[in-house]
PDB file of C-alpha atoms and ligand atoms in Angstrom:
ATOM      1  CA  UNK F   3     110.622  21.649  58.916  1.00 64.00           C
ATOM      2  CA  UNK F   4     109.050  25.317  59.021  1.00 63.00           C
ATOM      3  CA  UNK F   5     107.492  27.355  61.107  1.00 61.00           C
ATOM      4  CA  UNK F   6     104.064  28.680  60.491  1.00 58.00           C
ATOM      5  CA  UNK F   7     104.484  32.479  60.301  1.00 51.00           C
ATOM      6  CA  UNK F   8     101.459  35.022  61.369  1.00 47.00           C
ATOM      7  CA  UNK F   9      98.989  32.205  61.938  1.00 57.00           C
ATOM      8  CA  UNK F  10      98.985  31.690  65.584  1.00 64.00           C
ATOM      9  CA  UNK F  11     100.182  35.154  67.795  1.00 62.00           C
ATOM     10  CA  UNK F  12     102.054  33.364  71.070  1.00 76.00           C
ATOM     11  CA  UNK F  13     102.090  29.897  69.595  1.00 83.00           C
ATOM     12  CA  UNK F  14     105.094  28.635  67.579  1.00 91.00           C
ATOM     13  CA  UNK F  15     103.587  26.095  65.362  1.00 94.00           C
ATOM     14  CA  UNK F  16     106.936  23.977  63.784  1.00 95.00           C
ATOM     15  CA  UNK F  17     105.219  22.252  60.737  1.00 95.00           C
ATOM     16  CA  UNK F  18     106.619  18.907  59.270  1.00 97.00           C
ATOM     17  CA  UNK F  19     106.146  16.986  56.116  1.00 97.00           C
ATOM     18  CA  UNK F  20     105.939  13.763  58.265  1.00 98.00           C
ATOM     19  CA  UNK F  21     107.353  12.718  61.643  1.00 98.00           C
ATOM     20  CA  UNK F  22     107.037   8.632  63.517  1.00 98.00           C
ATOM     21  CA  UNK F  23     104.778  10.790  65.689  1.00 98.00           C
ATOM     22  CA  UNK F  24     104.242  14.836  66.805  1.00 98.00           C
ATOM     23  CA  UNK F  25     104.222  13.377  70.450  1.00 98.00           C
ATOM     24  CA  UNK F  26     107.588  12.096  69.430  1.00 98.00           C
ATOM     25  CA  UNK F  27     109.239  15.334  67.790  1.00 98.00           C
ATOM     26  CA  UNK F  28     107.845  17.665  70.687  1.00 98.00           C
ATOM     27  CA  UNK F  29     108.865  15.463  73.470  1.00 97.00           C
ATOM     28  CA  UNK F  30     112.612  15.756  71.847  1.00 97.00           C
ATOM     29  CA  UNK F  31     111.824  19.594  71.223  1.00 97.00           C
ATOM     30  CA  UNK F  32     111.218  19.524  74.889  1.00 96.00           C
ATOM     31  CA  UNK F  33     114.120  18.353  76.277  1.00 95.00           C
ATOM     32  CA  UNK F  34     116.405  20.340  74.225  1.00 95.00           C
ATOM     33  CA  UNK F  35     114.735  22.983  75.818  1.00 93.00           C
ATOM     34  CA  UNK F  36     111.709  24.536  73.496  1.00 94.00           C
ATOM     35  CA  UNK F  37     109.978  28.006  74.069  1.00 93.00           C
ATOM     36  CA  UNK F  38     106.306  26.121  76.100  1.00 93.00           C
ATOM     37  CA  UNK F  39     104.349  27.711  73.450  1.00 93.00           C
ATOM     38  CA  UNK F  40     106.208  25.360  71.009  1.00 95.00           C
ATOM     39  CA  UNK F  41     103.605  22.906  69.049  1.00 96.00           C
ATOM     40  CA  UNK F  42     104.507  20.194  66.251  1.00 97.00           C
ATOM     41  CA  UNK F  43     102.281  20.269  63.674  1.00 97.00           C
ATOM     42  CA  UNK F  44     102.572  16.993  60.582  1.00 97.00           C
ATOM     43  CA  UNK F  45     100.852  16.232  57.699  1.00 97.00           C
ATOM     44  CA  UNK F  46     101.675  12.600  58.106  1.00 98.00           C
ATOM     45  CA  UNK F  47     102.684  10.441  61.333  1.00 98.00           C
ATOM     46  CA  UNK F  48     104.455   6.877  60.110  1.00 98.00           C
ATOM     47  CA  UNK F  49     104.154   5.470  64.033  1.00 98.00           C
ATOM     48  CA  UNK F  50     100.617   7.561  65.442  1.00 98.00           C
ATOM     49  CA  UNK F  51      99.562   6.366  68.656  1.00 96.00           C
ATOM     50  CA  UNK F  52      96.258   7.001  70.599  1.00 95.00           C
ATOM     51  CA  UNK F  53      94.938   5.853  74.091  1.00 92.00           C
ATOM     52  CA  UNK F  54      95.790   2.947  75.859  1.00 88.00           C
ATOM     53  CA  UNK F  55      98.744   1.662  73.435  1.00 90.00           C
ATOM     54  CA  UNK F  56      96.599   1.785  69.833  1.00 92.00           C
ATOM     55  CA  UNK F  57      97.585   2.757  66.919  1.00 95.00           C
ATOM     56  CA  UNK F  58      96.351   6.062  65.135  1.00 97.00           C
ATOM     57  CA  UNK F  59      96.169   6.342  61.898  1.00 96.00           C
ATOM     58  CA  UNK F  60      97.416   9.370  60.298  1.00 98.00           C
ATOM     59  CA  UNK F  61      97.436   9.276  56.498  1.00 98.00           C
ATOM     60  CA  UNK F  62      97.311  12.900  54.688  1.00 98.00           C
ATOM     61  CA  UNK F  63      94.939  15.130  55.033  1.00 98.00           C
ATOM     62  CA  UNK F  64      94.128  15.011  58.344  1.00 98.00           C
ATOM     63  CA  UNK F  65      95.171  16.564  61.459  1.00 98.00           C
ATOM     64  CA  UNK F  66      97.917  15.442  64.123  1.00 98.00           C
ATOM     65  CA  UNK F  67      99.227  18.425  66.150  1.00 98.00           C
ATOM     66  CA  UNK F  68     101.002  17.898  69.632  1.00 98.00           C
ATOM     67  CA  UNK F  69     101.854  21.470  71.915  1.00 96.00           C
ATOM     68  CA  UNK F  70     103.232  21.634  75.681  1.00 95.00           C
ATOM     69  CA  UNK F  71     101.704  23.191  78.592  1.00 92.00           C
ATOM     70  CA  UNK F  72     103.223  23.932  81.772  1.00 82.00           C
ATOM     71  CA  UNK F  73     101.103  22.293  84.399  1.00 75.00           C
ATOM     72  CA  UNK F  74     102.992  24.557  87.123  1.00 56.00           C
ATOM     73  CA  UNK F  75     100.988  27.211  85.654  1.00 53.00           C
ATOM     74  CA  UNK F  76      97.532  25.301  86.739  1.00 54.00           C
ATOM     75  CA  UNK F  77      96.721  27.333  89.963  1.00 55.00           C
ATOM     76  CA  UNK F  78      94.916  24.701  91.375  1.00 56.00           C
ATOM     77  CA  UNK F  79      97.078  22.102  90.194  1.00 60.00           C
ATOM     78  CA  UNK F  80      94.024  20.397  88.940  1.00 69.00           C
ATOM     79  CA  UNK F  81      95.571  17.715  86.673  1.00 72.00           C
ATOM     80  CA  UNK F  82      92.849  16.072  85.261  1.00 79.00           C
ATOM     81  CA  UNK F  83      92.277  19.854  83.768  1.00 89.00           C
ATOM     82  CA  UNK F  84      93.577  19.476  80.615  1.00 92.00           C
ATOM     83  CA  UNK F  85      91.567  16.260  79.754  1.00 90.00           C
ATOM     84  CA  UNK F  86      88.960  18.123  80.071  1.00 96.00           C
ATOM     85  CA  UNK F  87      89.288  21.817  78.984  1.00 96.00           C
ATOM     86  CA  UNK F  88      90.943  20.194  75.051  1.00 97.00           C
ATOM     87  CA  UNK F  89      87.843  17.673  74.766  1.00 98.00           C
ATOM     88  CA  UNK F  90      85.785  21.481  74.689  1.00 98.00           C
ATOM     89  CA  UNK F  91      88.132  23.295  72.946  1.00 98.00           C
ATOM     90  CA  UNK F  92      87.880  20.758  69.813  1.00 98.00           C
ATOM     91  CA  UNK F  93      84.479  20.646  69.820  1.00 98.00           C
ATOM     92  CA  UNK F  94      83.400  24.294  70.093  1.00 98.00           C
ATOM     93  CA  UNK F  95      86.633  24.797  67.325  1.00 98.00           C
ATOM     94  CA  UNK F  96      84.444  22.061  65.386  1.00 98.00           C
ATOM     95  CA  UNK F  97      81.094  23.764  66.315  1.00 98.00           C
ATOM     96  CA  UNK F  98      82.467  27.336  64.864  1.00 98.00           C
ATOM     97  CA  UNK F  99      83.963  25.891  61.552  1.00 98.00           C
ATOM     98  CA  UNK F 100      80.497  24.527  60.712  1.00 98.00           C
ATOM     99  CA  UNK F 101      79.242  27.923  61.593  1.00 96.00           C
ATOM    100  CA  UNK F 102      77.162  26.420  64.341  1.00 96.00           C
ATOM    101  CA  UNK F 103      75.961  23.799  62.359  1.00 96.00           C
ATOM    102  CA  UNK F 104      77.048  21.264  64.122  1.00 97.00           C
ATOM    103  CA  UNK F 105      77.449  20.892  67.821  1.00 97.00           C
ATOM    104  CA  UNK F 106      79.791  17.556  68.163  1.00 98.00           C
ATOM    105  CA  UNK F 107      79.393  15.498  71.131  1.00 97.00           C
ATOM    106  CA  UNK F 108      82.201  14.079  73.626  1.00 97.00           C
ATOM    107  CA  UNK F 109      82.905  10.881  74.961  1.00 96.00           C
ATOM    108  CA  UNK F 110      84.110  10.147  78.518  1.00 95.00           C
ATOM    109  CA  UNK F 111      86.757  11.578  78.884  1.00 92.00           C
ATOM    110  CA  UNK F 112      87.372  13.247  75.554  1.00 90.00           C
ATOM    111  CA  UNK F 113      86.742  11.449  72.654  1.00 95.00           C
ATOM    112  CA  UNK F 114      84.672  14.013  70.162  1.00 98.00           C
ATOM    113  CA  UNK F 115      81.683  12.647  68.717  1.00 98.00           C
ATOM    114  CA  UNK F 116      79.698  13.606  65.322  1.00 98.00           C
ATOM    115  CA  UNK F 117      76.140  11.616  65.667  1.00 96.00           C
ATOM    116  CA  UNK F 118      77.815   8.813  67.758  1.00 95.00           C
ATOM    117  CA  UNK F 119      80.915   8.253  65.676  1.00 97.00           C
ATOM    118  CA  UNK F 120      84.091   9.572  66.452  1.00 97.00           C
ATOM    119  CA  UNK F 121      86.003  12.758  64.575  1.00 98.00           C
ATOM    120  CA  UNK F 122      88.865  13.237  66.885  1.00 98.00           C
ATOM    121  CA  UNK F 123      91.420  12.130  69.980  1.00 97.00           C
ATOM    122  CA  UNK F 124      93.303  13.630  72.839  1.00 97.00           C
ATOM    123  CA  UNK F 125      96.400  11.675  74.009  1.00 96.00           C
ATOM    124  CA  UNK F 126      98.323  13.788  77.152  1.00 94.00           C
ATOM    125  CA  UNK F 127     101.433  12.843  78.017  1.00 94.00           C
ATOM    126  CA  UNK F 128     103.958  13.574  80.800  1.00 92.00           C
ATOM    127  CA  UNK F 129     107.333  14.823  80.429  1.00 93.00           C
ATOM    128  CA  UNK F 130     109.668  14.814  82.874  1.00 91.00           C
ATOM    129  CA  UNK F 131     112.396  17.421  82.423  1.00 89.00           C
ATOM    130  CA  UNK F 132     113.962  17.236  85.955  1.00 86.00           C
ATOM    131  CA  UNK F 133     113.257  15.428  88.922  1.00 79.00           C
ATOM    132  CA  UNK F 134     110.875  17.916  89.871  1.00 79.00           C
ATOM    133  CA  UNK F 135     109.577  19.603  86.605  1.00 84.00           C
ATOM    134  CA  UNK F 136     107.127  18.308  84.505  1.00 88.00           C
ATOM    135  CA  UNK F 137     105.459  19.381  81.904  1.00 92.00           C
ATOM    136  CA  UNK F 138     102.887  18.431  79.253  1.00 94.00           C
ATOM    137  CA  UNK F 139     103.168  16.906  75.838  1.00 96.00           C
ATOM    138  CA  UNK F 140      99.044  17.046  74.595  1.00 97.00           C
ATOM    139  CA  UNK F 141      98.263  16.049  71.312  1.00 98.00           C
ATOM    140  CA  UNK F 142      95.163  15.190  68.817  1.00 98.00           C
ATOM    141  CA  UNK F 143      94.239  13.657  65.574  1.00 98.00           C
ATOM    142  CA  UNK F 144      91.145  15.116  63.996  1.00 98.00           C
ATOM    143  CA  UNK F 145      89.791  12.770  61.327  1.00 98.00           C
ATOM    144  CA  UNK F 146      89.283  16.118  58.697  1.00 98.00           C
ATOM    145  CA  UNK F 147      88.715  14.325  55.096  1.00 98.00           C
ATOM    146  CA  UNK F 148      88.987  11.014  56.301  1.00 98.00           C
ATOM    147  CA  UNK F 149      88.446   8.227  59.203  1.00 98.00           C
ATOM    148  CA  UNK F 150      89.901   4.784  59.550  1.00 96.00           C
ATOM    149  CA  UNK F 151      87.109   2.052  59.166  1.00 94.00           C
ATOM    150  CA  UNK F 152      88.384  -0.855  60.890  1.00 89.00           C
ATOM    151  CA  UNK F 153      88.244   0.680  64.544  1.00 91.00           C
ATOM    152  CA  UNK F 154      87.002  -0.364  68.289  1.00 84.00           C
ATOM    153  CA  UNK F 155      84.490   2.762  67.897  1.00 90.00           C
ATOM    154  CA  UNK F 156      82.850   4.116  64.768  1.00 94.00           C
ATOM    155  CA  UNK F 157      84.535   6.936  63.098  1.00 97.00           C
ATOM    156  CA  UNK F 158      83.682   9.358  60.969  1.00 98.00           C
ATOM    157  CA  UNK F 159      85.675  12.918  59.371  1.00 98.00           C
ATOM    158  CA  UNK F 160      84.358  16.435  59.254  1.00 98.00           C
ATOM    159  CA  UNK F 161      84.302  16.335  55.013  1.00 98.00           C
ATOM    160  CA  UNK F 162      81.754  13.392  55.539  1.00 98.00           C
ATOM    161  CA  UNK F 163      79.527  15.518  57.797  1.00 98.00           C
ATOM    162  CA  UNK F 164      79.714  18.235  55.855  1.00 97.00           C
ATOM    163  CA  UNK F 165      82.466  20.635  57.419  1.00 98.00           C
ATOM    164  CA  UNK F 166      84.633  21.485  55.315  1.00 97.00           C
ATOM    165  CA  UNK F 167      88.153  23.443  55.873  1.00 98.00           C
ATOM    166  CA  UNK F 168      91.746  22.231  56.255  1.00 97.00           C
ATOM    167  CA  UNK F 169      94.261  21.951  58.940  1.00 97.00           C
ATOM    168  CA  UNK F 170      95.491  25.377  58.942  1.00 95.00           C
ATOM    169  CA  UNK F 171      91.847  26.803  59.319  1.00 96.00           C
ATOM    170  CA  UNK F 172      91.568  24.465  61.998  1.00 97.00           C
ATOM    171  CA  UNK F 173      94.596  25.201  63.969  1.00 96.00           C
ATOM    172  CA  UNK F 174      93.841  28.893  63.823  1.00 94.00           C
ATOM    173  CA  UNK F 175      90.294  28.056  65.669  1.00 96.00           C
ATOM    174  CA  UNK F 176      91.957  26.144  68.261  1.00 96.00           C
ATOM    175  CA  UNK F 177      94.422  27.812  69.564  1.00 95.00           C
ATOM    176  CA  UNK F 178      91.891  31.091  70.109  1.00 94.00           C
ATOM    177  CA  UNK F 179      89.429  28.611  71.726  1.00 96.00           C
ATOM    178  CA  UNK F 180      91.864  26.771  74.010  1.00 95.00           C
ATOM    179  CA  UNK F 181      92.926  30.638  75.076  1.00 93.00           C
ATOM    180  CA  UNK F 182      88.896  31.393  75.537  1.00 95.00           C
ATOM    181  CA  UNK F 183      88.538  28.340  77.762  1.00 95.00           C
ATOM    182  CA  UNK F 184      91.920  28.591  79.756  1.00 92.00           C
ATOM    183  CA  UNK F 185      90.636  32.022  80.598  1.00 93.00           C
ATOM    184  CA  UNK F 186      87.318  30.490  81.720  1.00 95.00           C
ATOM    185  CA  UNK F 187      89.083  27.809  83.772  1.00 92.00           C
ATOM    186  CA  UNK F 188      91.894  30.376  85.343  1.00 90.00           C
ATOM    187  CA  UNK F 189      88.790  32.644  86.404  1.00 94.00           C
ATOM    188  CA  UNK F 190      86.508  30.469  87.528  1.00 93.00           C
ATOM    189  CA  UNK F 191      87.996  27.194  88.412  1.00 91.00           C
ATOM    190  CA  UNK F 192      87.415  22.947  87.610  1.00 92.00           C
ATOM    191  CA  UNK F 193      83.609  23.094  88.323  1.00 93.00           C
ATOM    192  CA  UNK F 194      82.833  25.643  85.615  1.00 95.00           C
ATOM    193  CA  UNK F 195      85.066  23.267  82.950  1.00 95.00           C
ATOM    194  CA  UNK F 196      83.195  20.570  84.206  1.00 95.00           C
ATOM    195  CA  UNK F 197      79.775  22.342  83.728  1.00 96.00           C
ATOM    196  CA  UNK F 198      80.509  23.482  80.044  1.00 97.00           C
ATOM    197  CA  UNK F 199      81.819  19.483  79.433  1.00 96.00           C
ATOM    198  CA  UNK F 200      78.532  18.231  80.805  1.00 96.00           C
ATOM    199  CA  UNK F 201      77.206  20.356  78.097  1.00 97.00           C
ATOM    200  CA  UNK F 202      78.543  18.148  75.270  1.00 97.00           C
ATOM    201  CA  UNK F 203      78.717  15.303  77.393  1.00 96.00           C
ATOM    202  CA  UNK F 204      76.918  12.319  78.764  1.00 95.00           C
ATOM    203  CA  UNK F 205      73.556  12.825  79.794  1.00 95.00           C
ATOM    204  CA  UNK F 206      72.853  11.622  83.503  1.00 96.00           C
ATOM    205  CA  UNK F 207      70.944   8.455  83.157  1.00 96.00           C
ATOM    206  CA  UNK F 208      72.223   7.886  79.447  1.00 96.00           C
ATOM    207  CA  UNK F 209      72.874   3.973  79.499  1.00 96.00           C
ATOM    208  CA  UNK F 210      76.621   3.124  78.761  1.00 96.00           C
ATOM    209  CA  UNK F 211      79.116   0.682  78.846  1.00 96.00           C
ATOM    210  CA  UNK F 212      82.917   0.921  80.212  1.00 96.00           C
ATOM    211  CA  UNK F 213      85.168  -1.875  79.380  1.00 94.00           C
ATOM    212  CA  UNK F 214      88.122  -1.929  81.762  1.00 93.00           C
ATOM    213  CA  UNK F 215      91.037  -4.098  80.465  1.00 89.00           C
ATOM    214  CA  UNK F 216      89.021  -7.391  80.366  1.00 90.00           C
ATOM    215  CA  UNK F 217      86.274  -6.226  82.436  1.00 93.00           C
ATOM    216  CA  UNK F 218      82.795  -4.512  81.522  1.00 94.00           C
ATOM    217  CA  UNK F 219      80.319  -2.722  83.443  1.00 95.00           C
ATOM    218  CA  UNK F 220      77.248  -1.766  82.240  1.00 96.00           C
ATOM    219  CA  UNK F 221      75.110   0.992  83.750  1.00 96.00           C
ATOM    220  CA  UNK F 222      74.157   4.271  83.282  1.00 97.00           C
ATOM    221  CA  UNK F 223      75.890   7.964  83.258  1.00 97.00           C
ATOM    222  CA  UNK F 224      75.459   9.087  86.766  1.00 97.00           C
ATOM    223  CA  UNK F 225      78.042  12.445  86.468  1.00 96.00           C
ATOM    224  CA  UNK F 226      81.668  12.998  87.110  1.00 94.00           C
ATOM    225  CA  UNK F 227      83.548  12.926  90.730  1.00 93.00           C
ATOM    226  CA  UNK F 228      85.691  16.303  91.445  1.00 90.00           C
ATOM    227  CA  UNK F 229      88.200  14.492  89.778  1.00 89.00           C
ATOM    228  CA  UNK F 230      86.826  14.491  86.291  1.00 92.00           C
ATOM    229  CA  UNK F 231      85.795  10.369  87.123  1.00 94.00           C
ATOM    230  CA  UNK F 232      83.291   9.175  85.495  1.00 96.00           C
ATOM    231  CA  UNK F 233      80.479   7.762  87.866  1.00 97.00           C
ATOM    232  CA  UNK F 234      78.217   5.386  86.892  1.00 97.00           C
ATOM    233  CA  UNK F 235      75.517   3.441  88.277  1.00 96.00           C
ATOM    234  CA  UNK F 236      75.793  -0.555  87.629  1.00 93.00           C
ATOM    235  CA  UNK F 237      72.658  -2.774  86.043  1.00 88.00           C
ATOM    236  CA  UNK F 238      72.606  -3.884  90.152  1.00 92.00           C
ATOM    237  CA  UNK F 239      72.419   0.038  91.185  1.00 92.00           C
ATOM    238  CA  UNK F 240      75.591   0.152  92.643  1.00 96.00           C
ATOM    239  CA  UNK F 241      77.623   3.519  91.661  1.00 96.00           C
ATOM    240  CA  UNK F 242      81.091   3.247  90.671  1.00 95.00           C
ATOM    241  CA  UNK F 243      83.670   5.523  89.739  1.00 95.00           C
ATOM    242  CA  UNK F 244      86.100   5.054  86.662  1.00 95.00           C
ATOM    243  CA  UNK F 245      89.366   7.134  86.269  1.00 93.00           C
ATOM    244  CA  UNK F 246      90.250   5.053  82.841  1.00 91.00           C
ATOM    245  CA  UNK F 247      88.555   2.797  80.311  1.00 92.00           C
ATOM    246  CA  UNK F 248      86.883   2.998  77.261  1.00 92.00           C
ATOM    247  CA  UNK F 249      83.200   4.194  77.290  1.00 95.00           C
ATOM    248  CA  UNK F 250      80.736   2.686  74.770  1.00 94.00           C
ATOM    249  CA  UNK F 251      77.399   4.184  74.011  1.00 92.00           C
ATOM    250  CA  UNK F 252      74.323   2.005  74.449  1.00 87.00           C
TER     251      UNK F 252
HETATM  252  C1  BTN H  16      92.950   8.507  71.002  1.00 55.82           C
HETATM  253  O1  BTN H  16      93.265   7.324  71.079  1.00 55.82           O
HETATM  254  O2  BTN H  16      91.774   8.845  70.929  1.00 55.82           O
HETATM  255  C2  BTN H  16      94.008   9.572  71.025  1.00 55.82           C
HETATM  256  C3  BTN H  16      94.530   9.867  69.656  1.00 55.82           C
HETATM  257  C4  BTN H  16      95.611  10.927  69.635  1.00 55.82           C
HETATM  258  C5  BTN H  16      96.214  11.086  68.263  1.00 55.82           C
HETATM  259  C6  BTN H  16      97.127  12.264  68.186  1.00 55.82           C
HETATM  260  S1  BTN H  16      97.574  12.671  66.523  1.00 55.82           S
HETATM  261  C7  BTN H  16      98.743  13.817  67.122  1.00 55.82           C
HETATM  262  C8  BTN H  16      99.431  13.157  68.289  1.00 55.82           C
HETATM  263  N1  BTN H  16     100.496  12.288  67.799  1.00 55.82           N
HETATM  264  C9  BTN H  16     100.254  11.008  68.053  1.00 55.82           C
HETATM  265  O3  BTN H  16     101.002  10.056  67.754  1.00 55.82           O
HETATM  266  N2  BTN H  16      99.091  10.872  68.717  1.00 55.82           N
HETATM  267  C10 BTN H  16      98.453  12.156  68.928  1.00 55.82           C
END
């Protein structure tokens, strides 16, 4: 274990050779009692895990990173915040290593998309460090040089599209975006995060598919609720609102 010297100014980036998983590592960082501006960075994960129990795969040469934030800092306690303002930070960190090249897409909630496949994921976490104190544990993979093949949703890895740079590079672009866009959100609130989302995001009208546990609906994009819910509108014109499930493009 090392830390990354002079690469990040406020952020302690620890740096492993390989951990079971950074969301792991941090969460015992964490409860030892880590500076907030701790992250975990590894250039392997034996055990990575994504959304809703999966696996992620996390071979070298790609990027798994996990850092805290304190959600008592959120002014308006907004807590679907974070979902949203990391799913912009990767892409626009994306969008300025391609030197505008490429503008990557996301997925409801924040999956990021390169022409309908998927580059990278967001898992947020809780942890609970006393009855009353939580914090988060927020981590992503970002597929750089390569992608698993045998997944629920295409994939595809920045080398492939043309993008090419490393993890440090990477990390470096991040952590100056995510302070760019906390700024945004801590001056002008949840609606403005959501605006800049809908940006990258689905189009209103765009036909989709959730599937929810067994269930799927299929509709089209009809916008998010103030919670950062995704509404859509069913084949039988009914609207519906989804706080989790896994969002297929049609
Ligand atoms: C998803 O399913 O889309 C979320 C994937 C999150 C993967 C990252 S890699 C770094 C961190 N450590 C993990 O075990 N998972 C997250």
């Amino acid at each position: 274990m090392r830390k990354l010297d002079n690469l990040i100014s406020g952020y302690k980036v620890v740096e492993y050779e390989e951990v079971d998983s950074t969301m792991i590592t941090l969460k015992e960082l964490a409860i030892s009692g880590c500076d907030i501006n701790t992250a975990v960075w590894a250039k392997k994960q034996r055990i990575g895990r994504g959304r809703h129990g999966r696996e992620w795969s996390s071979p070298e040469g790609n990027l798994y990173l996990s850092f805290l934030r304190n959600s008592e800092n959120d002014k308006s306690k907004n807590i679907f915040a974070p979902v949203f303002i990391v799913a912009i930070v990767i892409a626009h960190s994306i969008k300025d290593l391609s030197c505008n090249n490429i503008v990557p897409n996301i997925k409801w909630p924040n999956d990021i998309l390169i022409k309908k496949a998927k580059v990278a994921g967001i898992l947020i976490e809780n942890i609970s460090l006393s009855e009353s104190f939580n914090i988060l544990n927020i981590g992503f993979g970002i597929n750089i040089v390569s992608n698993p093949t045998n997944t629920l949703y295409p994939a595809t890895n920045l080398k492939t599209e043309g993008i090419e740079t490393n993890s440090k590079e990477f990390i470096k672009a991040f952590f100056k975006n995510l302070k760019s866009f906390e700024e945004i959100y801590i001056r002008e609130g949840i609606n403005e995060i959501y605006r800049i989302w809908s940006l990258l995001g689905h189009k209103i009208g765009e036909p989709i598919s959730v599937k929810i546990g067994e269930k799927k609906i299929f509709g089209s994009f009809n916008g998010l609720n103030k919670d950062g819910g995704l509404l859509i509108l069913d084949d039988a014109g009914i609207e519906k609102v989804v706080m989790a499930g896994d969002v297929f493009l049609l």
